[in-house]
PDB file of C-alpha atoms in Angstrom:
ATOM      1  CA  UNK V   1       0.000  -0.227   0.313  1.00 87.00           C
ATOM      2  CA  UNK V   2       1.270   3.642  -0.802  1.00 90.00           C
ATOM      3  CA  UNK V   3       0.244   7.040  -0.185  1.00 92.00           C
ATOM      4  CA  UNK V   4      -0.003   9.849  -2.570  1.00 92.00           C
ATOM      5  CA  UNK V   5       1.435  12.162  -0.719  1.00 93.00           C
ATOM      6  CA  UNK V   6       4.992  12.229  -0.404  1.00 95.00           C
ATOM      7  CA  UNK V   7       7.961  14.266  -2.130  1.00 96.00           C
ATOM      8  CA  UNK V   8      11.319  13.297  -4.325  1.00 97.00           C
ATOM      9  CA  UNK V   9      14.628  15.494  -4.954  1.00 97.00           C
ATOM     10  CA  UNK V  10      17.756  14.597  -7.156  1.00 97.00           C
ATOM     11  CA  UNK V  11      20.010  16.157  -9.234  1.00 95.00           C
ATOM     12  CA  UNK V  12      22.795  15.591 -11.270  1.00 92.00           C
ATOM     13  CA  UNK V  13      26.422  17.833 -12.742  1.00 89.00           C
ATOM     14  CA  UNK V  14      26.595  17.706 -16.643  1.00 82.00           C
ATOM     15  CA  UNK V  15      29.083  19.291 -18.807  1.00 76.00           C
ATOM     16  CA  UNK V  16      29.118  22.546 -16.189  1.00 76.00           C
ATOM     17  CA  UNK V  17      25.141  22.640 -16.116  1.00 82.00           C
ATOM     18  CA  UNK V  18      23.498  21.511 -12.871  1.00 89.00           C
ATOM     19  CA  UNK V  19      20.060  19.486 -12.846  1.00 92.00           C
ATOM     20  CA  UNK V  20      17.428  19.563 -10.647  1.00 96.00           C
ATOM     21  CA  UNK V  21      13.929  17.488 -10.379  1.00 97.00           C
ATOM     22  CA  UNK V  22      11.505  18.133  -7.758  1.00 97.00           C
ATOM     23  CA  UNK V  23       8.601  16.025  -7.900  1.00 97.00           C
ATOM     24  CA  UNK V  24       5.683  16.228  -5.604  1.00 96.00           C
ATOM     25  CA  UNK V  25       2.584  14.323  -5.076  1.00 95.00           C
ATOM     26  CA  UNK V  26      -0.892  15.003  -3.884  1.00 93.00           C
ATOM     27  CA  UNK V  27      -4.337  13.913  -2.996  1.00 91.00           C
ATOM     28  CA  UNK V  28      -6.383  12.695  -6.428  1.00 89.00           C
ATOM     29  CA  UNK V  29      -8.942  10.507  -7.569  1.00 85.00           C
ATOM     30  CA  UNK V  30      -7.170  10.626 -11.158  1.00 89.00           C
ATOM     31  CA  UNK V  31      -3.547  10.346 -12.312  1.00 92.00           C
ATOM     32  CA  UNK V  32      -3.510  14.803 -12.999  1.00 95.00           C
ATOM     33  CA  UNK V  33       0.283  15.748 -13.909  1.00 95.00           C
ATOM     34  CA  UNK V  34       1.358  18.983 -14.248  1.00 96.00           C
ATOM     35  CA  UNK V  35       5.075  20.056 -15.019  1.00 96.00           C
ATOM     36  CA  UNK V  36       6.835  22.772 -14.995  1.00 95.00           C
ATOM     37  CA  UNK V  37      10.103  21.761 -17.015  1.00 94.00           C
ATOM     38  CA  UNK V  38      12.732  24.684 -19.298  1.00 91.00           C
ATOM     39  CA  UNK V  39      11.733  25.625 -22.545  1.00 87.00           C
ATOM     40  CA  UNK V  40      14.779  23.722 -23.231  1.00 84.00           C
ATOM     41  CA  UNK V  41      13.302  20.848 -22.166  1.00 90.00           C
ATOM     42  CA  UNK V  42       9.921  20.985 -23.889  1.00 91.00           C
ATOM     43  CA  UNK V  43      10.775  18.722 -26.840  1.00 90.00           C
ATOM     44  CA  UNK V  44      11.501  15.937 -23.522  1.00 93.00           C
ATOM     45  CA  UNK V  45       7.929  16.885 -22.234  1.00 94.00           C
ATOM     46  CA  UNK V  46       6.018  13.619 -23.566  1.00 95.00           C
ATOM     47  CA  UNK V  47       9.042  11.152 -22.190  1.00 95.00           C
ATOM     48  CA  UNK V  48       8.409  12.807 -18.909  1.00 96.00           C
ATOM     49  CA  UNK V  49       5.058  12.243 -18.917  1.00 96.00           C
ATOM     50  CA  UNK V  50       5.331   8.254 -19.634  1.00 95.00           C
ATOM     51  CA  UNK V  51       8.440   8.081 -16.545  1.00 95.00           C
ATOM     52  CA  UNK V  52       5.979   9.023 -14.766  1.00 96.00           C
ATOM     53  CA  UNK V  53       2.637   7.100 -15.498  1.00 95.00           C
ATOM     54  CA  UNK V  54       5.245   3.747 -15.322  1.00 93.00           C
ATOM     55  CA  UNK V  55       5.377   5.150 -11.701  1.00 91.00           C
ATOM     56  CA  UNK V  56       2.403   6.288 -10.481  1.00 92.00           C
ATOM     57  CA  UNK V  57      -1.748   5.543 -11.198  1.00 89.00           C
ATOM     58  CA  UNK V  58      -3.098   8.169  -8.891  1.00 88.00           C
ATOM     59  CA  UNK V  59      -2.556  11.774  -7.519  1.00 91.00           C
ATOM     60  CA  UNK V  60      -2.108  15.130  -8.312  1.00 94.00           C
ATOM     61  CA  UNK V  61       1.938  15.029  -9.654  1.00 96.00           C
ATOM     62  CA  UNK V  62       3.867  18.541  -9.249  1.00 97.00           C
ATOM     63  CA  UNK V  63       7.383  18.317 -11.269  1.00 97.00           C
ATOM     64  CA  UNK V  64       9.809  20.810 -11.429  1.00 97.00           C
ATOM     65  CA  UNK V  65      12.786  20.814 -13.493  1.00 96.00           C
ATOM     66  CA  UNK V  66      15.406  23.191 -13.148  1.00 94.00           C
ATOM     67  CA  UNK V  67      18.334  23.943 -15.413  1.00 89.00           C
ATOM     68  CA  UNK V  68      21.603  25.473 -13.761  1.00 85.00           C
ATOM     69  CA  UNK V  69      24.429  26.561 -16.430  1.00 74.00           C
ATOM     70  CA  UNK V  70      27.628  26.014 -13.810  1.00 64.00           C
ATOM     71  CA  UNK V  71      30.216  27.689 -15.883  1.00 57.00           C
ATOM     72  CA  UNK V  72      29.546  27.165 -19.929  1.00 54.00           C
ATOM     73  CA  UNK V  73      30.819  29.297 -22.407  1.00 56.00           C
ATOM     74  CA  UNK V  74      27.880  30.832 -24.338  1.00 62.00           C
ATOM     75  CA  UNK V  75      29.786  33.365 -26.825  1.00 67.00           C
ATOM     76  CA  UNK V  76      32.743  32.537 -28.970  1.00 72.00           C
ATOM     77  CA  UNK V  77      35.384  34.339 -30.887  1.00 73.00           C
ATOM     78  CA  UNK V  78      36.230  33.852 -34.145  1.00 78.00           C
ATOM     79  CA  UNK V  79      38.635  34.914 -36.496  1.00 82.00           C
ATOM     80  CA  UNK V  80      38.386  35.383 -40.278  1.00 82.00           C
ATOM     81  CA  UNK V  81      41.717  33.798 -41.341  1.00 85.00           C
ATOM     82  CA  UNK V  82      41.183  34.230 -44.589  1.00 86.00           C
ATOM     83  CA  UNK V  83      40.515  37.859 -44.569  1.00 84.00           C
ATOM     84  CA  UNK V  84      43.678  38.286 -42.148  1.00 82.00           C
ATOM     85  CA  UNK V  85      45.490  36.678 -44.722  1.00 85.00           C
ATOM     86  CA  UNK V  86      44.681  39.017 -48.302  1.00 86.00           C
ATOM     87  CA  UNK V  87      45.208  42.145 -45.312  1.00 83.00           C
ATOM     88  CA  UNK V  88      48.468  40.629 -44.651  1.00 84.00           C
ATOM     89  CA  UNK V  89      49.532  40.147 -47.981  1.00 86.00           C
ATOM     90  CA  UNK V  90      48.028  43.427 -49.524  1.00 84.00           C
ATOM     91  CA  UNK V  91      49.834  45.069 -46.543  1.00 83.00           C
ATOM     92  CA  UNK V  92      53.249  43.559 -47.853  1.00 84.00           C
ATOM     93  CA  UNK V  93      52.770  44.481 -51.590  1.00 85.00           C
ATOM     94  CA  UNK V  94      51.628  48.548 -50.674  1.00 79.00           C
ATOM     95  CA  UNK V  95      55.091  48.344 -48.826  1.00 80.00           C
ATOM     96  CA  UNK V  96      56.943  46.869 -51.468  1.00 80.00           C
ATOM     97  CA  UNK V  97      55.661  49.036 -54.005  1.00 82.00           C
ATOM     98  CA  UNK V  98      55.586  52.074 -51.956  1.00 79.00           C
ATOM     99  CA  UNK V  99      58.725  51.388 -50.044  1.00 78.00           C
ATOM    100  CA  UNK V 100      57.244  52.109 -46.910  1.00 74.00           C
ATOM    101  CA  UNK V 101      58.337  51.764 -43.920  1.00 79.00           C
ATOM    102  CA  UNK V 102      56.906  49.696 -41.093  1.00 76.00           C
ATOM    103  CA  UNK V 103      55.876  45.820 -39.819  1.00 77.00           C
ATOM    104  CA  UNK V 104      52.611  44.549 -40.736  1.00 73.00           C
ATOM    105  CA  UNK V 105      52.033  43.948 -36.642  1.00 78.00           C
ATOM    106  CA  UNK V 106      49.485  43.026 -34.515  1.00 79.00           C
ATOM    107  CA  UNK V 107      48.150  46.326 -33.256  1.00 76.00           C
ATOM    108  CA  UNK V 108      47.595  46.756 -36.975  1.00 74.00           C
ATOM    109  CA  UNK V 109      45.154  44.205 -37.651  1.00 76.00           C
ATOM    110  CA  UNK V 110      43.579  44.636 -34.404  1.00 76.00           C
ATOM    111  CA  UNK V 111      42.096  47.821 -35.225  1.00 78.00           C
ATOM    112  CA  UNK V 112      40.664  46.171 -37.947  1.00 78.00           C
ATOM    113  CA  UNK V 113      37.175  45.056 -36.668  1.00 75.00           C
ATOM    114  CA  UNK V 114      36.208  43.020 -39.594  1.00 83.00           C
ATOM    115  CA  UNK V 115      38.647  40.972 -38.668  1.00 80.00           C
ATOM    116  CA  UNK V 116      37.111  39.527 -36.231  1.00 79.00           C
ATOM    117  CA  UNK V 117      33.366  38.396 -34.601  1.00 76.00           C
ATOM    118  CA  UNK V 118      32.066  36.873 -31.851  1.00 73.00           C
ATOM    119  CA  UNK V 119      29.312  34.172 -32.340  1.00 69.00           C
ATOM    120  CA  UNK V 120      26.876  32.949 -29.868  1.00 59.00           C
ATOM    121  CA  UNK V 121      27.765  28.708 -29.013  1.00 56.00           C
ATOM    122  CA  UNK V 122      24.554  26.571 -29.908  1.00 57.00           C
ATOM    123  CA  UNK V 123      24.478  24.102 -26.764  1.00 57.00           C
ATOM    124  CA  UNK V 124      23.068  20.595 -27.817  1.00 61.00           C
ATOM    125  CA  UNK V 125      20.250  20.147 -25.438  1.00 65.00           C
ATOM    126  CA  UNK V 126      19.389  16.931 -26.931  1.00 72.00           C
ATOM    127  CA  UNK V 127      22.819  15.995 -25.277  1.00 76.00           C
ATOM    128  CA  UNK V 128      20.853  16.575 -21.851  1.00 85.00           C
ATOM    129  CA  UNK V 129      17.940  14.168 -22.194  1.00 89.00           C
ATOM    130  CA  UNK V 130      19.939  11.410 -20.787  1.00 90.00           C
ATOM    131  CA  UNK V 131      21.272  12.903 -17.768  1.00 91.00           C
ATOM    132  CA  UNK V 132      17.595  14.578 -17.310  1.00 93.00           C
ATOM    133  CA  UNK V 133      15.703  11.402 -17.680  1.00 94.00           C
ATOM    134  CA  UNK V 134      18.307   9.839 -14.878  1.00 94.00           C
ATOM    135  CA  UNK V 135      17.543  12.005 -12.622  1.00 96.00           C
ATOM    136  CA  UNK V 136      13.906  11.709 -13.072  1.00 97.00           C
ATOM    137  CA  UNK V 137      14.105   7.986 -12.371  1.00 96.00           C
ATOM    138  CA  UNK V 138      16.578   9.081  -9.150  1.00 97.00           C
ATOM    139  CA  UNK V 139      13.954  11.212  -7.618  1.00 97.00           C
ATOM    140  CA  UNK V 140      10.978   9.475  -8.484  1.00 97.00           C
ATOM    141  CA  UNK V 141      12.586   6.693  -6.600  1.00 96.00           C
ATOM    142  CA  UNK V 142      12.780   9.092  -3.840  1.00 97.00           C
ATOM    143  CA  UNK V 143       8.991   9.796  -3.975  1.00 96.00           C
ATOM    144  CA  UNK V 144       8.368   6.278  -4.165  1.00 95.00           C
ATOM    145  CA  UNK V 145       9.993   5.627  -0.728  1.00 95.00           C
ATOM    146  CA  UNK V 146       7.998   8.839   0.692  1.00 95.00           C
ATOM    147  CA  UNK V 147       5.065   7.006  -0.180  1.00 94.00           C
ATOM    148  CA  UNK V 148       5.661   3.397   0.609  1.00 93.00           C
ATOM    149  CA  UNK V 149       6.680   5.285   4.594  1.00 94.00           C
ATOM    150  CA  UNK V 150       3.366   7.060   4.742  1.00 93.00           C
ATOM    151  CA  UNK V 151       1.742   3.905   3.114  1.00 92.00           C
ATOM    152  CA  UNK V 152       2.893   1.560   6.049  1.00 93.00           C
ATOM    153  CA  UNK V 153       1.651   3.813   9.076  1.00 93.00           C
ATOM    154  CA  UNK V 154      -2.041   4.156   6.813  1.00 93.00           C
ATOM    155  CA  UNK V 155      -2.199   0.556   6.448  1.00 94.00           C
ATOM    156  CA  UNK V 156      -1.692  -0.029  10.326  1.00 95.00           C
ATOM    157  CA  UNK V 157      -4.444   2.376  11.354  1.00 95.00           C
ATOM    158  CA  UNK V 158      -6.473   0.640   8.356  1.00 95.00           C
ATOM    159  CA  UNK V 159      -6.002  -2.970   9.957  1.00 95.00           C
ATOM    160  CA  UNK V 160      -6.988  -1.739  13.236  1.00 95.00           C
ATOM    161  CA  UNK V 161      -9.836  -0.218  12.619  1.00 95.00           C
ATOM    162  CA  UNK V 162     -10.918  -2.970  10.274  1.00 96.00           C
ATOM    163  CA  UNK V 163      -9.940  -5.484  13.383  1.00 96.00           C
ATOM    164  CA  UNK V 164     -12.380  -3.435  15.416  1.00 96.00           C
ATOM    165  CA  UNK V 165     -15.158  -4.559  12.622  1.00 95.00           C
ATOM    166  CA  UNK V 166     -14.417  -8.156  12.932  1.00 95.00           C
ATOM    167  CA  UNK V 167     -14.643  -8.191  16.399  1.00 95.00           C
ATOM    168  CA  UNK V 168     -17.998  -5.987  16.093  1.00 95.00           C
ATOM    169  CA  UNK V 169     -19.161  -8.856  13.231  1.00 94.00           C
ATOM    170  CA  UNK V 170     -18.656 -11.773  15.837  1.00 94.00           C
ATOM    171  CA  UNK V 171     -20.662  -9.855  18.577  1.00 93.00           C
ATOM    172  CA  UNK V 172     -23.610  -9.093  16.052  1.00 92.00           C
ATOM    173  CA  UNK V 173     -23.147 -13.037  15.034  1.00 90.00           C
ATOM    174  CA  UNK V 174     -23.391 -13.823  19.192  1.00 89.00           C
ATOM    175  CA  UNK V 175     -25.849 -11.437  19.887  1.00 85.00           C
ATOM    176  CA  UNK V 176     -28.470 -12.778  16.591  1.00 81.00           C
ATOM    177  CA  UNK V 177     -27.653 -16.318  18.303  1.00 80.00           C
ATOM    178  CA  UNK V 178     -28.570 -15.313  21.731  1.00 75.00           C
ATOM    179  CA  UNK V 179     -31.776 -13.662  20.398  1.00 65.00           C
ATOM    180  CA  UNK V 180     -32.565 -16.079  18.923  1.00 57.00           C
ATOM    181  CA  UNK V 181     -32.972 -18.569  21.823  1.00 32.00           C
ATOM    182  CA  UNK V 182     -34.899 -15.718  23.589  1.00 36.00           C
ATOM    183  CA  UNK V 183     -37.745 -16.149  20.709  1.00 32.00           C
ATOM    184  CA  UNK V 184     -40.971 -18.143  22.242  1.00 34.00           C
ATOM    185  CA  UNK V 185     -42.093 -20.694  21.004  1.00 37.00           C
ATOM    186  CA  UNK V 186     -46.060 -20.527  19.945  1.00 39.00           C
ATOM    187  CA  UNK V 187     -48.412 -21.046  22.815  1.00 44.00           C
ATOM    188  CA  UNK V 188     -50.388 -24.433  22.227  1.00 46.00           C
ATOM    189  CA  UNK V 189     -53.800 -24.044  21.121  1.00 45.00           C
ATOM    190  CA  UNK V 190     -55.892 -22.793  23.615  1.00 42.00           C
ATOM    191  CA  UNK V 191     -53.544 -21.918  26.228  1.00 46.00           C
ATOM    192  CA  UNK V 192     -53.934 -18.793  28.595  1.00 40.00           C
ATOM    193  CA  UNK V 193     -50.790 -17.194  28.811  1.00 41.00           C
ATOM    194  CA  UNK V 194     -49.915 -13.741  31.339  1.00 43.00           C
ATOM    195  CA  UNK V 195     -49.945 -10.420  29.825  1.00 44.00           C
ATOM    196  CA  UNK V 196     -46.205 -10.646  30.985  1.00 48.00           C
ATOM    197  CA  UNK V 197     -45.048 -13.677  28.651  1.00 50.00           C
ATOM    198  CA  UNK V 198     -47.292 -12.166  25.829  1.00 47.00           C
ATOM    199  CA  UNK V 199     -45.239  -9.079  26.202  1.00 49.00           C
ATOM    200  CA  UNK V 200     -42.057 -11.005  26.463  1.00 50.00           C
ATOM    201  CA  UNK V 201     -42.635 -12.952  23.051  1.00 47.00           C
ATOM    202  CA  UNK V 202     -43.466  -9.733  21.513  1.00 48.00           C
ATOM    203  CA  UNK V 203     -40.468  -8.470  22.121  1.00 47.00           C
ATOM    204  CA  UNK V 204     -38.371 -11.138  21.784  1.00 46.00           C
ATOM    205  CA  UNK V 205     -39.959 -10.925  18.202  1.00 45.00           C
ATOM    206  CA  UNK V 206     -39.446  -7.577  17.256  1.00 44.00           C
ATOM    207  CA  UNK V 207     -35.416  -8.584  18.963  1.00 44.00           C
ATOM    208  CA  UNK V 208     -35.592 -10.708  15.901  1.00 44.00           C
ATOM    209  CA  UNK V 209     -37.162  -9.268  13.063  1.00 46.00           C
ATOM    210  CA  UNK V 210     -35.366 -11.319  10.178  1.00 57.00           C
ATOM    211  CA  UNK V 211     -32.767 -13.429   9.859  1.00 77.00           C
ATOM    212  CA  UNK V 212     -29.395 -11.802   9.899  1.00 85.00           C
ATOM    213  CA  UNK V 213     -27.135 -14.641   9.706  1.00 86.00           C
ATOM    214  CA  UNK V 214     -27.075 -14.193   5.814  1.00 89.00           C
ATOM    215  CA  UNK V 215     -25.920 -10.824   6.179  1.00 91.00           C
ATOM    216  CA  UNK V 216     -23.296 -11.622   8.973  1.00 92.00           C
ATOM    217  CA  UNK V 217     -21.490 -14.246   6.603  1.00 92.00           C
ATOM    218  CA  UNK V 218     -21.318 -11.080   3.762  1.00 93.00           C
ATOM    219  CA  UNK V 219     -19.722  -9.021   6.686  1.00 94.00           C
ATOM    220  CA  UNK V 220     -17.178 -11.546   7.638  1.00 94.00           C
ATOM    221  CA  UNK V 221     -16.665 -12.496   3.910  1.00 94.00           C
ATOM    222  CA  UNK V 222     -15.875  -8.420   3.081  1.00 95.00           C
ATOM    223  CA  UNK V 223     -14.280  -7.649   5.980  1.00 95.00           C
ATOM    224  CA  UNK V 224     -11.737 -10.611   5.563  1.00 94.00           C
ATOM    225  CA  UNK V 225     -11.160  -9.842   2.177  1.00 94.00           C
ATOM    226  CA  UNK V 226     -10.229  -5.751   3.254  1.00 94.00           C
ATOM    227  CA  UNK V 227      -8.132  -6.989   5.512  1.00 93.00           C
ATOM    228  CA  UNK V 228      -6.287  -8.973   2.500  1.00 93.00           C
ATOM    229  CA  UNK V 229      -6.341  -6.083   0.139  1.00 93.00           C
ATOM    230  CA  UNK V 230      -4.235  -3.966   2.680  1.00 91.00           C
ATOM    231  CA  UNK V 231      -1.571  -6.167   2.077  1.00 89.00           C
ATOM    232  CA  UNK V 232      -1.324  -5.791  -1.687  1.00 88.00           C
ATOM    233  CA  UNK V 233       1.460  -3.349  -3.419  1.00 82.00           C
ATOM    234  CA  UNK V 234      -0.466  -2.451  -6.084  1.00 86.00           C
ATOM    235  CA  UNK V 235      -2.664   0.572  -5.740  1.00 89.00           C
ATOM    236  CA  UNK V 236      -5.604  -0.303  -3.345  1.00 91.00           C
ATOM    237  CA  UNK V 237      -7.341   2.652  -3.359  1.00 89.00           C
ATOM    238  CA  UNK V 238     -10.501   1.904  -5.472  1.00 89.00           C
ATOM    239  CA  UNK V 239     -10.491  -1.214  -4.010  1.00 92.00           C
ATOM    240  CA  UNK V 240     -10.649  -0.522  -0.662  1.00 94.00           C
ATOM    241  CA  UNK V 241     -13.341   2.593  -1.238  1.00 92.00           C
ATOM    242  CA  UNK V 242     -15.585  -0.383  -3.437  1.00 93.00           C
ATOM    243  CA  UNK V 243     -15.324  -3.006  -0.280  1.00 94.00           C
ATOM    244  CA  UNK V 244     -15.937  -0.297   2.118  1.00 96.00           C
ATOM    245  CA  UNK V 245     -19.233   0.357   0.415  1.00 95.00           C
ATOM    246  CA  UNK V 246     -19.931  -3.164   0.441  1.00 95.00           C
ATOM    247  CA  UNK V 247     -19.246  -3.401   3.955  1.00 96.00           C
ATOM    248  CA  UNK V 248     -22.095  -0.537   4.684  1.00 95.00           C
ATOM    249  CA  UNK V 249     -24.469  -1.963   2.730  1.00 95.00           C
ATOM    250  CA  UNK V 250     -24.445  -5.170   5.376  1.00 94.00           C
ATOM    251  CA  UNK V 251     -25.057  -3.126   8.252  1.00 95.00           C
ATOM    252  CA  UNK V 252     -27.498  -1.074   7.107  1.00 94.00           C
ATOM    253  CA  UNK V 253     -29.374  -3.695   5.983  1.00 93.00           C
ATOM    254  CA  UNK V 254     -28.147  -5.653   9.727  1.00 92.00           C
ATOM    255  CA  UNK V 255     -29.750  -2.434  11.762  1.00 90.00           C
ATOM    256  CA  UNK V 256     -33.249  -2.421   9.218  1.00 90.00           C
ATOM    257  CA  UNK V 257     -34.004  -6.656  10.166  1.00 88.00           C
ATOM    258  CA  UNK V 258     -33.235  -6.163  13.439  1.00 86.00           C
ATOM    259  CA  UNK V 259     -34.218  -2.807  15.028  1.00 83.00           C
ATOM    260  CA  UNK V 260     -32.907  -3.575  18.502  1.00 84.00           C
ATOM    261  CA  UNK V 261     -30.349  -1.410  21.307  1.00 89.00           C
ATOM    262  CA  UNK V 262     -27.610  -3.336  21.342  1.00 90.00           C
ATOM    263  CA  UNK V 263     -28.085  -4.361  17.992  1.00 90.00           C
ATOM    264  CA  UNK V 264     -27.461  -0.424  16.575  1.00 92.00           C
ATOM    265  CA  UNK V 265     -25.359   0.107  18.829  1.00 94.00           C
ATOM    266  CA  UNK V 266     -22.719  -2.371  17.317  1.00 94.00           C
ATOM    267  CA  UNK V 267     -24.036  -1.260  13.663  1.00 95.00           C
ATOM    268  CA  UNK V 268     -23.051   2.328  14.217  1.00 96.00           C
ATOM    269  CA  UNK V 269     -19.905   1.437  15.548  1.00 96.00           C
ATOM    270  CA  UNK V 270     -18.787  -0.533  12.699  1.00 95.00           C
ATOM    271  CA  UNK V 271     -20.053   2.341  10.681  1.00 96.00           C
ATOM    272  CA  UNK V 272     -17.855   4.470  12.302  1.00 96.00           C
ATOM    273  CA  UNK V 273     -15.205   2.377  11.863  1.00 96.00           C
ATOM    274  CA  UNK V 274     -16.078   2.618   8.232  1.00 96.00           C
ATOM    275  CA  UNK V 275     -15.726   5.754   8.327  1.00 96.00           C
ATOM    276  CA  UNK V 276     -12.620   6.207   9.679  1.00 95.00           C
ATOM    277  CA  UNK V 277     -10.924   3.631   6.807  1.00 95.00           C
ATOM    278  CA  UNK V 278     -12.786   5.907   4.103  1.00 94.00           C
ATOM    279  CA  UNK V 279     -10.968   8.916   5.173  1.00 92.00           C
ATOM    280  CA  UNK V 280      -7.730   7.196   5.133  1.00 92.00           C
ATOM    281  CA  UNK V 281      -8.384   5.709   1.730  1.00 91.00           C
ATOM    282  CA  UNK V 282      -8.439   9.601   0.483  1.00 88.00           C
ATOM    283  CA  UNK V 283      -4.824   9.153   0.753  1.00 90.00           C
ATOM    284  CA  UNK V 284      -3.943   5.872  -0.400  1.00 90.00           C
ATOM    285  CA  UNK V 285      -3.025   5.525  -4.300  1.00 87.00           C
TER     286      UNK V 285
END
């Protein structure tokens, strides 16, 4: 059993760039993915969604991907060597032809801005894809551990409530058997019975208005199945919710068939336990 709430974070450095993935899960009836990724990684968004769906089936997922350029050269100075060669050759020819003094030096060439230009370096973001997916998997793993830890706490509380319902089912069974014994057999025809005896017989008949043996058997079966489901590792939230409806239905039927104070009190206790489990189920994947 896993909780739907948790948090995981992982980071990785790659060629002067730091990637950080933060993922948080919250309660939600269905799987709701909310992604916040840098524009450089928009082309990877579908792969990110697929990786999350493989691990999580239910809950609201908030994913934040941050990319920090730690030390990266984004601009590059380039020299037009062909044009430099033409300048040098032209100046030497000019010097020779007109018998000019002086040499062609760096200082002279540096004053010719057209020989140099600054170019923006294009970063290959696709080369960071594998690093991003690895970082995502590491964050998902931490998230899963957090969800499993909280899920274990939820399971412990649910198991406690289920044990209470089991005891309530046994108490209902014993009470039904006891009341069944108390039902008086019909008086032989013509026999005169006292008013107190007649009132007792009517009360016993009221106590056991109907046979609830079948409902108790089903109730115990549903509770046993519920106890088994909480031990499963796959998503069980919807299963538990369905079984709680079945348990509630049997409790309602029992109270309607046997409107006795002791029975109703037990039924109310059972429904209270069911409601506590239902509240916890809202947090279960």
